[in-house]
PDB file of C-alpha atoms in Angstrom:
ATOM      1  CA  MET A   1      46.894   7.880 -65.168  1.00 34.00           C
ATOM      2  CA  ILE A   2      48.393   9.409 -62.029  1.00 35.00           C
ATOM      3  CA  THR A   3      50.073  12.793 -62.347  1.00 40.00           C
ATOM      4  CA  HIS A   4      52.378  14.301 -59.756  1.00 44.00           C
ATOM      5  CA  GLN A   5      53.403  17.845 -59.093  1.00 46.00           C
ATOM      6  CA  SER A   6      56.617  19.162 -57.625  1.00 45.00           C
ATOM      7  CA  ALA A   7      56.587  20.353 -54.069  1.00 45.00           C
ATOM      8  CA  PRO A   8      55.593  23.998 -53.795  1.00 48.00           C
ATOM      9  CA  LEU A   9      57.577  26.581 -51.918  1.00 53.00           C
ATOM     10  CA  SER A  10      55.199  26.371 -48.962  1.00 68.00           C
ATOM     11  CA  CYS A  11      54.516  22.744 -48.153  1.00 83.00           C
ATOM     12  CA  TRP A  12      52.918  20.484 -45.548  1.00 87.00           C
ATOM     13  CA  PRO A  13      55.000  19.146 -42.674  1.00 88.00           C
ATOM     14  CA  LEU A  14      56.302  15.595 -42.871  1.00 87.00           C
ATOM     15  CA  GLU A  15      53.899  14.397 -40.180  1.00 87.00           C
ATOM     16  CA  VAL A  16      50.985  14.638 -42.597  1.00 88.00           C
ATOM     17  CA  TYR A  17      52.575  14.270 -46.063  1.00 88.00           C
ATOM     18  CA  ASP A  18      55.888  12.978 -47.520  1.00 87.00           C
ATOM     19  CA  TYR A  19      56.715  14.746 -50.769  1.00 87.00           C
ATOM     20  CA  GLU A  20      59.512  12.311 -51.687  1.00 87.00           C
ATOM     21  CA  LYS A  21      57.287   9.250 -51.343  1.00 85.00           C
ATOM     22  CA  GLU A  22      54.273  11.254 -52.413  1.00 86.00           C
ATOM     23  CA  ALA A  23      52.206   9.626 -49.656  1.00 87.00           C
ATOM     24  CA  VAL A  24      50.165  10.713 -46.667  1.00 88.00           C
ATOM     25  CA  THR A  25      51.962   9.939 -43.433  1.00 88.00           C
ATOM     26  CA  ASP A  26      49.040  10.500 -40.992  1.00 88.00           C
ATOM     27  CA  GLU A  27      46.531   7.664 -41.042  1.00 86.00           C
ATOM     28  CA  ALA A  28      43.720  10.011 -40.020  1.00 86.00           C
ATOM     29  CA  VAL A  29      44.169  12.185 -43.131  1.00 89.00           C
ATOM     30  CA  GLY A  30      41.763  11.248 -45.895  1.00 85.00           C
ATOM     31  CA  GLY A  31      42.625  14.088 -48.276  1.00 86.00           C
ATOM     32  CA  ILE A  32      44.894  17.144 -48.436  1.00 87.00           C
ATOM     33  CA  ASP A  33      45.372  20.291 -50.536  1.00 85.00           C
ATOM     34  CA  LEU A  34      48.973  20.093 -51.819  1.00 84.00           C
ATOM     35  CA  HIS A  35      48.992  23.289 -53.867  1.00 82.00           C
ATOM     36  CA  ALA A  36      47.417  25.993 -51.686  1.00 82.00           C
ATOM     37  CA  GLY A  37      47.251  24.172 -48.359  1.00 84.00           C
ATOM     38  CA  ALA A  38      43.724  25.513 -47.844  1.00 87.00           C
ATOM     39  CA  TRP A  39      42.093  22.368 -46.446  1.00 89.00           C
ATOM     40  CA  ILE A  40      42.669  18.953 -44.937  1.00 89.00           C
ATOM     41  CA  HIS A  41      40.160  16.088 -44.784  1.00 89.00           C
ATOM     42  CA  CYS A  42      39.661  13.858 -41.690  1.00 90.00           C
ATOM     43  CA  LYS A  43      39.090  10.233 -42.624  1.00 86.00           C
ATOM     44  CA  TRP A  44      37.645   9.168 -39.238  1.00 86.00           C
ATOM     45  CA  CYS A  45      35.097  11.970 -38.925  1.00 88.00           C
ATOM     46  CA  ASN A  46      34.480  12.371 -42.679  1.00 86.00           C
ATOM     47  CA  THR A  47      34.840  16.149 -42.390  1.00 86.00           C
ATOM     48  CA  THR A  48      36.984  18.726 -44.218  1.00 88.00           C
ATOM     49  CA  LEU A  49      38.799  21.332 -42.144  1.00 87.00           C
ATOM     50  CA  PRO A  50      39.786  24.675 -43.717  1.00 88.00           C
ATOM     51  CA  THR A  51      43.417  25.686 -43.091  1.00 88.00           C
ATOM     52  CA  THR A  52      45.649  28.651 -43.914  1.00 84.00           C
ATOM     53  CA  SER A  53      48.912  28.135 -45.838  1.00 81.00           C
ATOM     54  CA  HIS A  54      49.632  24.536 -44.836  1.00 83.00           C
ATOM     55  CA  SER A  55      49.091  25.186 -41.113  1.00 85.00           C
ATOM     56  CA  LEU A  56      48.405  22.202 -38.827  1.00 87.00           C
ATOM     57  CA  SER A  57      47.121  24.142 -35.820  1.00 87.00           C
ATOM     58  CA  ARG A  58      43.479  23.497 -36.644  1.00 88.00           C
ATOM     59  CA  TRP A  59      44.211  19.853 -37.488  1.00 90.00           C
ATOM     60  CA  LYS A  60      45.958  19.215 -34.183  1.00 89.00           C
ATOM     61  CA  THR A  61      43.084  20.828 -32.311  1.00 90.00           C
ATOM     62  CA  HIS A  62      40.597  18.653 -34.171  1.00 89.00           C
ATOM     63  CA  LYS A  63      42.470  15.456 -33.330  1.00 89.00           C
ATOM     64  CA  LYS A  64      42.068  16.208 -29.600  1.00 89.00           C
ATOM     65  CA  THR A  65      38.285  16.480 -29.744  1.00 89.00           C
ATOM     66  CA  LYS A  66      36.021  13.745 -28.350  1.00 88.00           C
ATOM     67  CA  THR A  67      34.232  13.357 -31.662  1.00 88.00           C
ATOM     68  CA  HIS A  68      37.451  12.488 -33.463  1.00 88.00           C
ATOM     69  CA  VAL A  69      38.430   9.971 -30.768  1.00 87.00           C
ATOM     70  CA  LYS A  70      35.017   8.266 -30.849  1.00 87.00           C
ATOM     71  CA  CYS A  71      35.015   8.038 -34.639  1.00 86.00           C
ATOM     72  CA  LYS A  72      38.496   6.549 -34.564  1.00 84.00           C
ATOM     73  CA  GLN A  73      37.439   3.918 -32.020  1.00 85.00           C
ATOM     74  CA  LYS A  74      34.433   2.941 -34.134  1.00 84.00           C
ATOM     75  CA  SER A  75      36.622   2.548 -37.183  1.00 80.00           C
ATOM     76  CA  VAL A  76      39.142   0.448 -35.275  1.00 77.00           C
ATOM     77  CA  GLU A  77      36.381  -1.807 -33.952  1.00 73.00           C
ATOM     78  CA  GLY A  78      35.277  -2.493 -37.528  1.00 66.00           C
ATOM     79  CA  GLU A  79      38.452  -4.575 -38.080  1.00 46.00           C
ATOM     80  CA  LEU A  80      38.215  -4.240 -41.814  1.00 46.00           C
ATOM     81  CA  PHE A  81      41.532  -3.470 -43.417  1.00 44.00           C
ATOM     82  CA  VAL A  82      41.808  -2.177 -46.990  1.00 42.00           C
ATOM     83  CA  GLN A  83      44.241  -0.115 -48.960  1.00 41.00           C
ATOM     84  CA  PRO A  84      42.232   2.927 -49.998  1.00 45.00           C
ATOM     85  CA  GLN A  85      43.359   5.317 -52.661  1.00 43.00           C
ATOM     86  CA  ILE A  86      43.673   8.796 -51.186  1.00 42.00           C
ATOM     87  CA  ILE A  87      43.137  11.652 -53.582  1.00 41.00           C
ATOM     88  CA  SER A  88      44.705  15.066 -53.014  1.00 42.00           C
ATOM     89  CA  CYS A  89      43.677  17.911 -55.218  1.00 42.00           C
ATOM     90  CA  SER A  90      43.809  21.670 -55.468  1.00 41.00           C
ATOM     91  CA  SER A  91      42.012  24.280 -57.448  1.00 39.00           C
ATOM     92  CA  GLN A  92      44.409  23.871 -60.353  1.00 38.00           C
ATOM     93  CA  SER A  93      45.737  20.298 -60.176  1.00 38.00           C
ATOM     94  CA  SER A  94      44.972  16.956 -58.589  1.00 38.00           C
ATOM     95  CA  VAL A  95      47.459  14.499 -57.174  1.00 39.00           C
ATOM     96  CA  SER A  96      46.589  10.893 -56.316  1.00 38.00           C
ATOM     97  CA  SER A  97      48.711   8.773 -54.044  1.00 38.00           C
ATOM     98  CA  SER A  98      48.339   5.515 -52.184  1.00 37.00           C
ATOM     99  CA  VAL A  99      49.262   4.867 -48.600  1.00 39.00           C
ATOM    100  CA  ASP A 100      51.707   2.031 -48.145  1.00 41.00           C
ATOM    101  CA  PRO A 101      50.348   0.468 -44.906  1.00 41.00           C
ATOM    102  CA  PRO A 102      46.761  -0.849 -44.891  1.00 39.00           C
ATOM    103  CA  GLN A 103      44.222   1.623 -43.530  1.00 44.00           C
ATOM    104  CA  LEU A 104      40.862   1.267 -41.742  1.00 43.00           C
ATOM    105  CA  LEU A 105      37.675   2.421 -43.394  1.00 44.00           C
ATOM    106  CA  SER A 106      35.816   5.400 -41.893  1.00 45.00           C
ATOM    107  CA  GLY A 107      32.068   5.563 -41.223  1.00 45.00           C
ATOM    108  CA  SER A 108      31.107   6.488 -44.789  1.00 46.00           C
ATOM    109  CA  GLN A 109      33.615   4.101 -46.321  1.00 47.00           C
ATOM    110  CA  LEU A 110      32.485   1.038 -44.367  1.00 45.00           C
ATOM    111  CA  PRO A 111      30.548  -1.540 -46.367  1.00 53.00           C
ATOM    112  CA  LEU A 112      26.802  -1.648 -46.151  1.00 53.00           C
ATOM    113  CA  LEU A 113      27.027  -4.898 -44.229  1.00 55.00           C
ATOM    114  CA  ASP A 114      28.865  -3.208 -41.356  1.00 67.00           C
ATOM    115  CA  GLN A 115      26.360  -0.364 -41.296  1.00 68.00           C
ATOM    116  CA  ASP A 116      23.506  -2.857 -41.103  1.00 69.00           C
ATOM    117  CA  SER A 117      25.219  -4.694 -38.263  1.00 74.00           C
ATOM    118  CA  LEU A 118      25.739  -1.397 -36.449  1.00 78.00           C
ATOM    119  CA  LEU A 119      22.073  -0.549 -36.869  1.00 78.00           C
ATOM    120  CA  PHE A 120      21.146  -4.015 -35.632  1.00 78.00           C
ATOM    121  CA  VAL A 121      23.294  -3.555 -32.521  1.00 82.00           C
ATOM    122  CA  ARG A 122      21.776  -0.163 -31.819  1.00 82.00           C
ATOM    123  CA  ARG A 123      18.269  -1.513 -32.282  1.00 84.00           C
ATOM    124  CA  HIS A 124      19.050  -4.416 -29.980  1.00 84.00           C
ATOM    125  CA  LEU A 125      20.391  -2.064 -27.317  1.00 88.00           C
ATOM    126  CA  TYR A 126      17.312   0.123 -27.631  1.00 87.00           C
ATOM    127  CA  LYS A 127      15.016  -2.875 -27.176  1.00 87.00           C
ATOM    128  CA  ASN A 128      17.020  -4.019 -24.177  1.00 89.00           C
ATOM    129  CA  LYS A 129      16.678  -0.581 -22.613  1.00 88.00           C
ATOM    130  CA  GLN A 130      12.938  -0.618 -23.223  1.00 88.00           C
ATOM    131  CA  HIS A 131      12.648  -4.085 -21.702  1.00 89.00           C
ATOM    132  CA  GLN A 132      14.697  -3.030 -18.683  1.00 91.00           C
ATOM    133  CA  SER A 133      12.619   0.104 -18.137  1.00 89.00           C
ATOM    134  CA  ARG A 134       9.421  -1.942 -18.444  1.00 90.00           C
ATOM    135  CA  HIS A 135      10.745  -4.476 -15.947  1.00 90.00           C
ATOM    136  CA  GLU A 136      11.721  -1.718 -13.503  1.00 92.00           C
ATOM    137  CA  ARG A 137       8.269  -0.173 -13.863  1.00 90.00           C
ATOM    138  CA  ASP A 138       6.581  -3.519 -13.174  1.00 91.00           C
ATOM    139  CA  VAL A 139       8.753  -4.094 -10.118  1.00 92.00           C
ATOM    140  CA  SER A 140       7.959  -0.629  -8.777  1.00 90.00           C
ATOM    141  CA  ASN A 141       4.228  -1.233  -9.336  1.00 91.00           C
ATOM    142  CA  VAL A 142       4.399  -4.532  -7.451  1.00 92.00           C
ATOM    143  CA  ILE A 143       6.280  -2.892  -4.581  1.00 93.00           C
ATOM    144  CA  ASN A 144       3.728  -0.077  -4.389  1.00 91.00           C
ATOM    145  CA  ALA A 145       0.833  -2.552  -4.444  1.00 91.00           C
ATOM    146  CA  MET A 146       2.369  -4.649  -1.663  1.00 92.00           C
ATOM    147  CA  THR A 147       3.057  -1.533   0.399  1.00 91.00           C
ATOM    148  CA  SER A 148      -0.539  -0.331   0.052  1.00 90.00           C
ATOM    149  CA  LEU A 149      -1.826  -3.826   0.906  1.00 92.00           C
ATOM    150  CA  VAL A 150       0.284  -4.013   4.060  1.00 92.00           C
ATOM    151  CA  THR A 151      -0.877  -0.529   5.059  1.00 90.00           C
ATOM    152  CA  ASP A 152      -4.539  -1.498   4.583  1.00 91.00           C
ATOM    153  CA  GLN A 153      -4.055  -4.682   6.603  1.00 92.00           C
ATOM    154  CA  GLN A 154      -2.440  -2.739   9.434  1.00 91.00           C
ATOM    155  CA  SER A 155      -5.314  -0.251   9.480  1.00 90.00           C
ATOM    156  CA  ASP A 156      -7.861  -3.105   9.490  1.00 92.00           C
ATOM    157  CA  LEU A 157      -6.004  -4.796  12.339  1.00 92.00           C
ATOM    158  CA  THR A 158      -6.004  -1.571  14.336  1.00 92.00           C
ATOM    159  CA  THR A 159      -9.751  -1.184  13.749  1.00 92.00           C
ATOM    160  CA  LEU A 160     -10.415  -4.757  14.897  1.00 93.00           C
ATOM    161  CA  GLN A 161      -8.347  -4.231  18.033  1.00 93.00           C
ATOM    162  CA  ASP A 162     -10.358  -1.114  18.868  1.00 93.00           C
ATOM    163  CA  LYS A 163     -13.629  -3.000  18.349  1.00 93.00           C
ATOM    164  CA  MET A 164     -12.447  -5.868  20.555  1.00 94.00           C
ATOM    165  CA  LEU A 165     -11.506  -3.403  23.288  1.00 93.00           C
ATOM    166  CA  ASP A 166     -14.953  -1.781  23.115  1.00 93.00           C
ATOM    167  CA  MET A 167     -16.670  -5.173  23.257  1.00 94.00           C
ATOM    168  CA  THR A 168     -14.561  -6.185  26.261  1.00 93.00           C
ATOM    169  CA  GLN A 169     -15.569  -3.023  28.091  1.00 93.00           C
ATOM    170  CA  GLN A 170     -19.237  -3.605  27.243  1.00 94.00           C
ATOM    171  CA  ILE A 171     -19.027  -7.199  28.509  1.00 94.00           C
ATOM    172  CA  GLN A 172     -17.518  -6.016  31.801  1.00 93.00           C
ATOM    173  CA  GLN A 173     -20.290  -3.450  32.168  1.00 93.00           C
ATOM    174  CA  LEU A 174     -22.943  -6.090  31.471  1.00 94.00           C
ATOM    175  CA  LYS A 175     -21.388  -8.382  34.074  1.00 93.00           C
ATOM    176  CA  LYS A 176     -21.586  -5.619  36.667  1.00 93.00           C
ATOM    177  CA  GLU A 177     -25.233  -4.917  35.822  1.00 93.00           C
ATOM    178  CA  LEU A 178     -26.058  -8.638  35.974  1.00 93.00           C
ATOM    179  CA  GLU A 179     -24.434  -8.935  39.398  1.00 92.00           C
ATOM    180  CA  MET A 180     -26.456  -5.971  40.652  1.00 93.00           C
ATOM    181  CA  LEU A 181     -29.666  -7.526  39.327  1.00 93.00           C
ATOM    182  CA  ARG A 182     -28.870 -10.814  41.067  1.00 92.00           C
ATOM    183  CA  ARG A 183     -28.316  -9.030  44.363  1.00 91.00           C
ATOM    184  CA  LYS A 184     -31.584  -7.142  44.046  1.00 90.00           C
ATOM    185  CA  ARG A 185     -33.445 -10.330  43.226  1.00 90.00           C
ATOM    186  CA  SER A 186     -31.963 -12.179  46.203  1.00 89.00           C
ATOM    187  CA  GLN A 187     -32.894  -9.263  48.493  1.00 89.00           C
ATOM    188  CA  GLN A 188     -36.444  -9.267  47.160  1.00 88.00           C
ATOM    189  CA  GLN A 189     -36.754 -13.011  47.724  1.00 86.00           C
ATOM    190  CA  ASN A 190     -35.494 -12.637  51.295  1.00 86.00           C
ATOM    191  CA  ASN A 191     -37.992  -9.852  51.961  1.00 83.00           C
ATOM    192  CA  VAL A 192     -40.854 -11.924  50.552  1.00 79.00           C
ATOM    193  CA  GLN A 193     -39.964 -14.902  52.727  1.00 75.00           C
ATOM    194  CA  ALA A 194     -39.739 -12.757  55.883  1.00 71.00           C
ATOM    195  CA  ARG A 195     -43.077 -10.960  55.218  1.00 66.00           C
ATOM    196  CA  PRO A 196     -46.255 -12.643  56.767  1.00 60.00           C
ATOM    197  CA  PRO A 197     -48.939 -13.844  54.358  1.00 58.00           C
ATOM    198  CA  GLU A 198     -51.639 -11.306  53.599  1.00 60.00           C
ATOM    199  CA  ILE A 199     -55.217 -12.474  54.416  1.00 55.00           C
ATOM    200  CA  ASP A 200     -58.288 -10.761  53.145  1.00 57.00           C
ATOM    201  CA  ALA A 201     -60.147  -9.182  56.078  1.00 57.00           C
ATOM    202  CA  SER A 202     -63.546  -9.636  54.394  1.00 60.00           C
ATOM    203  CA  THR A 203     -63.464 -13.436  54.742  1.00 59.00           C
ATOM    204  CA  PRO A 204     -64.867 -15.103  57.903  1.00 54.00           C
ATOM    205  CA  TYR A 205     -61.594 -16.894  58.509  1.00 52.00           C
ATOM    206  CA  ALA A 206     -59.406 -13.761  58.419  1.00 56.00           C
ATOM    207  CA  ALA A 207     -59.631 -13.202  62.164  1.00 57.00           C
ATOM    208  CA  PHE A 208     -58.798 -16.819  62.872  1.00 56.00           C
ATOM    209  CA  HIS A 209     -55.704 -16.830  60.686  1.00 56.00           C
ATOM    210  CA  ARG A 210     -54.556 -13.534  62.063  1.00 58.00           C
ATOM    211  CA  THR A 211     -54.860 -14.758  65.643  1.00 61.00           C
ATOM    212  CA  GLN A 212     -53.097 -18.018  64.814  1.00 57.00           C
ATOM    213  CA  PHE A 213     -50.196 -16.201  63.119  1.00 53.00           C
ATOM    214  CA  ALA A 214     -49.932 -13.768  66.016  1.00 56.00           C
ATOM    215  CA  SER A 215     -49.934 -16.613  68.549  1.00 55.00           C
ATOM    216  CA  LEU A 216     -47.090 -18.350  66.671  1.00 51.00           C
ATOM    217  CA  GLY A 217     -44.890 -15.307  66.818  1.00 50.00           C
ATOM    218  CA  ARG A 218     -45.820 -14.440  70.464  1.00 50.00           C
ATOM    219  CA  PRO A 219     -43.451 -15.515  73.283  1.00 49.00           C
ATOM    220  CA  GLU A 220     -44.489 -18.144  75.932  1.00 48.00           C
ATOM    221  CA  ASN A 221     -45.077 -15.728  78.857  1.00 50.00           C
ATOM    222  CA  THR A 222     -47.746 -14.010  76.847  1.00 46.00           C
ATOM    223  CA  HIS A 223     -49.800 -17.240  76.879  1.00 48.00           C
ATOM    224  CA  LYS A 224     -49.694 -17.319  80.683  1.00 47.00           C
ATOM    225  CA  GLN A 225     -50.586 -13.699  81.142  1.00 49.00           C
ATOM    226  CA  GLY A 226     -52.953 -13.421  78.193  1.00 49.00           C
ATOM    227  CA  SER A 227     -55.809 -15.512  79.575  1.00 48.00           C
ATOM    228  CA  ARG A 228     -57.240 -12.586  81.479  1.00 48.00           C
ATOM    229  CA  THR A 229     -56.474 -10.064  78.762  1.00 47.00           C
ATOM    230  CA  LYS A 230     -58.318 -12.178  76.213  1.00 48.00           C
ATOM    231  CA  GLN A 231     -61.405 -12.272  78.430  1.00 49.00           C
ATOM    232  CA  THR A 232     -61.318  -8.624  79.353  1.00 50.00           C
ATOM    233  CA  ARG A 233     -60.159  -7.131  76.005  1.00 52.00           C
ATOM    234  CA  PRO A 234     -61.455  -8.912  72.908  1.00 50.00           C
ATOM    235  CA  SER A 235     -59.847  -7.760  69.700  1.00 53.00           C
ATOM    236  CA  SER A 236     -61.687  -5.799  67.071  1.00 52.00           C
ATOM    237  CA  SER A 237     -61.025  -8.479  64.487  1.00 54.00           C
ATOM    238  CA  SER A 238     -62.817 -11.120  66.619  1.00 56.00           C
ATOM    239  CA  LYS A 239     -65.811  -8.801  66.997  1.00 55.00           C
ATOM    240  CA  ARG A 240     -65.909  -8.275  63.272  1.00 55.00           C
ATOM    241  CA  SER A 241     -65.716 -12.019  62.597  1.00 55.00           C
ATOM    242  CA  LYS A 242     -68.571 -12.703  65.084  1.00 53.00           C
ATOM    243  CA  ARG A 243     -70.734 -10.130  63.393  1.00 55.00           C
ATOM    244  CA  MET A 244     -70.013 -11.596  59.974  1.00 54.00           C
ATOM    245  CA  THR A 245     -70.720 -15.173  61.141  1.00 53.00           C
ATOM    246  CA  MET A 246     -73.987 -14.087  62.823  1.00 55.00           C
ATOM    247  CA  GLY A 247     -75.034 -12.299  59.674  1.00 53.00           C
ATOM    248  CA  SER A 248     -74.204 -15.288  57.525  1.00 53.00           C
ATOM    249  CA  MET A 249     -76.127 -17.687  59.886  1.00 57.00           C
ATOM    250  CA  SER A 250     -79.266 -15.532  59.876  1.00 64.00           C
ATOM    251  CA  ASP A 251     -79.216 -15.498  56.097  1.00 64.00           C
ATOM    252  CA  MET A 252     -78.952 -19.257  56.001  1.00 64.00           C
ATOM    253  CA  ASP A 253     -81.862 -19.607  58.444  1.00 68.00           C
ATOM    254  CA  GLU A 254     -84.073 -17.400  56.334  1.00 70.00           C
ATOM    255  CA  PHE A 255     -83.144 -19.363  53.212  1.00 65.00           C
ATOM    256  CA  GLU A 256     -83.978 -22.699  54.896  1.00 67.00           C
ATOM    257  CA  LYS A 257     -87.320 -21.385  56.116  1.00 67.00           C
ATOM    258  CA  ARG A 258     -88.261 -20.192  52.657  1.00 66.00           C
ATOM    259  CA  PHE A 259     -87.219 -23.523  51.141  1.00 63.00           C
ATOM    260  CA  GLN A 260     -89.330 -25.441  53.676  1.00 65.00           C
ATOM    261  CA  LEU A 261     -92.363 -23.265  52.959  1.00 59.00           C
ATOM    262  CA  LYS A 262     -92.034 -23.905  49.238  1.00 55.00           C
ATOM    263  CA  GLU A 263     -91.934 -27.651  49.801  1.00 56.00           C
ATOM    264  CA  ARG A 264     -95.117 -27.531  51.875  1.00 56.00           C
ATOM    265  CA  TRP A 265     -96.957 -25.715  49.196  1.00 53.00           C
TER     266      TRP A 265
END
């Protein structure tokens, strides 16, 4: 059974409560103290605000806060319309009244199904954020790996270029040394060809070869003038060869004599 009380001397303004219709006029009001005017309840935020003698200053300030606006938007997005029964009470009496237009449920008054759906949406958003952060981390790791790989390849390429330059310089140096060796070898061959053959002086034919080689390199006028010089001035090499031939002939004679004596005996 619903009981009503006459309007007190100090009453709430019409913007929150209509005493003739005995109904709450502000859709955000979930409860109100009609007797003492000591509190007013916010339906969107599910909070009770203390007031002094039916004053709306604190209520108006609360309606401008971001929390109240967000809670109102959440309740509007629920799109569930009901006709709740709003209870107003005081320390001495309680008055119950119903709001004529349909009202939206607040966070605590929403069904469990809507709360589960809200939790599902939040969980889904959280998973999406985790997936996005993981994807961003993977992309950054790939970029860092590619950057380090390109840097290593550039350093390797620089090292190879330096090695190729050193090898080119070494090849040029070897070419120069090879050219110098070829020149020296050609000079040595030319010197060997221009040098007369060396004949051992101890052999009996050394004087003959020396005289023949000297006669080949001597000009023609020397042959005409050298007949007398040869007779008057014999060379030391010819003397030496005569001595060696005489010595060798005497040895042979002695050997033949000894051989003949042995045969006789």
